[in-house]
Amino acid sequence: MNDRINITLLGGVNEVGGNTFLLEDFGYDIKILIDFGVKIDRYFRYYPRKKAPSTINELIMNNLIPNDDLLPIDDLYTHSWSNIKIKNTSIKIKEQISLDQLYPSNLDGILISHAHKDHYFGISFINRSIPIYTGKVTKKIIKAFYKSEIHKLDNNFKGLKWRTFKTGDIINIKDLKIIPFHVDHSVPGAYGFIIYSSVGIIVYTGDFRMHGPLSNMTREFLEQIKTNNIFLRSNTADDKQKVLISKGVKVLLCEGTRIHKGIVESEESVENNLEKLFQNNPFNFILVKYDRTDWDRFRTFSQIAKNHNWKYIITEKDAYFYYLLNKYGLQNTMKDPNIIKDDHIYIVINGDVKYIWQEKIRQIIYKNQKGARFLKYSDLYDIDGNFFFYLTNINRKLIKNLNFKKTGLFISSSIDPYSEEFYDNTNTIYAKLQEFGIPCYRIHASGHVLIHDLINFVKSINPMHLIPVHTEYSEFIKLLFSKYDIDTIIGEKNKIISFNAD
Ligand SMILES: [Zn+2]
């Protein structure tokens, strides 16, 4: 056995998003990918709404996914890409799976930390023989996304070989043990990983924060990194592994999205600021934008609407997405708001049924005798009372039917200056709304760790080597942590970083 590991940063290095790291552990003869994201703003510049790539090669040529010819991975991507048709999907998916089984990949697995596209979107393109290790909630969110979007070549999450986990589980891939552990982030069900490699402990934080409603989860993750309780209590660690564990963390792959400049903020401050606005609120309607997977933000805005007797209007697509997550209800926080029970939530229907999510949500709402909560766009003009309208882009129907004689406001509450889910179009929306005399507020708290929390987190782990990821400020991080004698390695895309046991 050759105890050595290689880490190749294929994405998310010196950039925010697109995290994809190849871990080769020669001691265990194993190759895994840690996250498989795409750089979402670049992707949507190539393929805006409703457009889709036609081949895997096209994506590789455009530098949107890694070129597997240059990697020690065979058959990373699915073989029947060009055969996948939107219609008759079930038959084609079967063909896809059998072709991939005929030419399986030698990649031993893909770990997915959470359900943001800049961490998982690549699995739409992979060989169906590769196991995907992810949290139960993440799988459900990806599936809900898949079901509430048009099925196209880059929204193809069928036939995947899921292996789901929860905190407390031990992932075992060819005897390499990995502890997935919950962290707080702006999407439910996010995880970090503690990997017991042949050269020592490798920790990957994924995206995390310590100022959200579930920040205790991040603190428990930190505790687990320091105690290794789950692995040690399982009695599966051999003497060699125990020695490696006693040496502490060898490599920390840590997110550093906003390390150089920030605001001290919290999800609670979003709520407080909204309450402040509502104490003297001159507005009749508020258009609000945030990332669809940001359940905490959805709850915050919906709660304000409920408290002040405002309607909360969402589209059918969003209603179906949230309905699916309510239905799966894997976390208590994901049951509130509730699409069926919450009568202040209204759903705007758009013409005849064209898409499956329209059909489904209409059936469900009518079946529950809540049909009165459906609205047409044309109802918006002289709607009774005040309302929020949740949007992710600006459409002509909305502009045509809003009553601009009333006073409106736009609140931008997206994840960050960049977006983890779609090409950030806040400025386009804002420019359009300005034409109608709609002012804009930014009321927001980041999904990413604040500066002082990150310093304390890294200091407390005190890793032998720190590799900053998901950040444009690696050099800055190196400078910052040199004060604590922590060796920071500045990664370079596609360059191998090797570690031995000593
Ligand atoms: Zn994220």
Short mmCIF file of N, CA and C and ligand atoms in Angstrom, two decimals, residues 114 116 118-119 185-187 207 420 448 470, ligand 1:
data_model
loop_
_atom_site.label_atom_id
_atom_site.label_comp_id
_atom_site.label_asym_id
_atom_site.label_seq_id
_atom_site.Cartn_x
_atom_site.Cartn_y
_atom_site.Cartn_z
N HIS A 114 -24.37 19.63 -0.72
CA HIS A 114 -25.69 20.25 -0.54
C HIS A 114 -26.31 20.60 -1.90
N HIS A 116 -27.09 23.04 -3.84
CA HIS A 116 -26.91 24.23 -4.67
C HIS A 116 -26.24 23.79 -5.96
N ASP A 118 -24.12 25.00 -7.84
CA ASP A 118 -22.67 25.14 -7.97
C ASP A 118 -21.94 24.05 -7.18
N HIS A 119 -22.70 23.10 -6.62
CA HIS A 119 -22.10 21.95 -5.94
C HIS A 119 -22.60 20.62 -6.49
N HIS A 185 -26.53 26.19 6.48
CA HIS A 185 -26.27 26.94 5.25
C HIS A 185 -27.63 27.48 4.80
N SER A 186 -27.65 28.19 3.64
CA SER A 186 -28.91 28.79 3.21
C SER A 186 -29.82 27.82 2.49
N VAL A 187 -29.44 26.57 2.39
CA VAL A 187 -30.33 25.54 1.85
C VAL A 187 -30.41 24.45 2.93
N ASP A 207 -20.32 24.49 1.97
CA ASP A 207 -20.66 25.87 2.29
C ASP A 207 -21.31 25.87 3.68
N GLU A 420 -26.05 31.25 -6.42
CA GLU A 420 -25.66 29.84 -6.42
C GLU A 420 -26.62 29.03 -7.28
N HIS A 448 -23.17 32.40 3.81
CA HIS A 448 -21.78 31.98 4.03
C HIS A 448 -21.22 32.57 5.31
N HIS A 470 -13.89 27.93 -3.02
CA HIS A 470 -15.12 28.72 -3.10
C HIS A 470 -14.84 30.18 -2.72
ZN ZN B 1 -24.17 26.71 -1.20
#
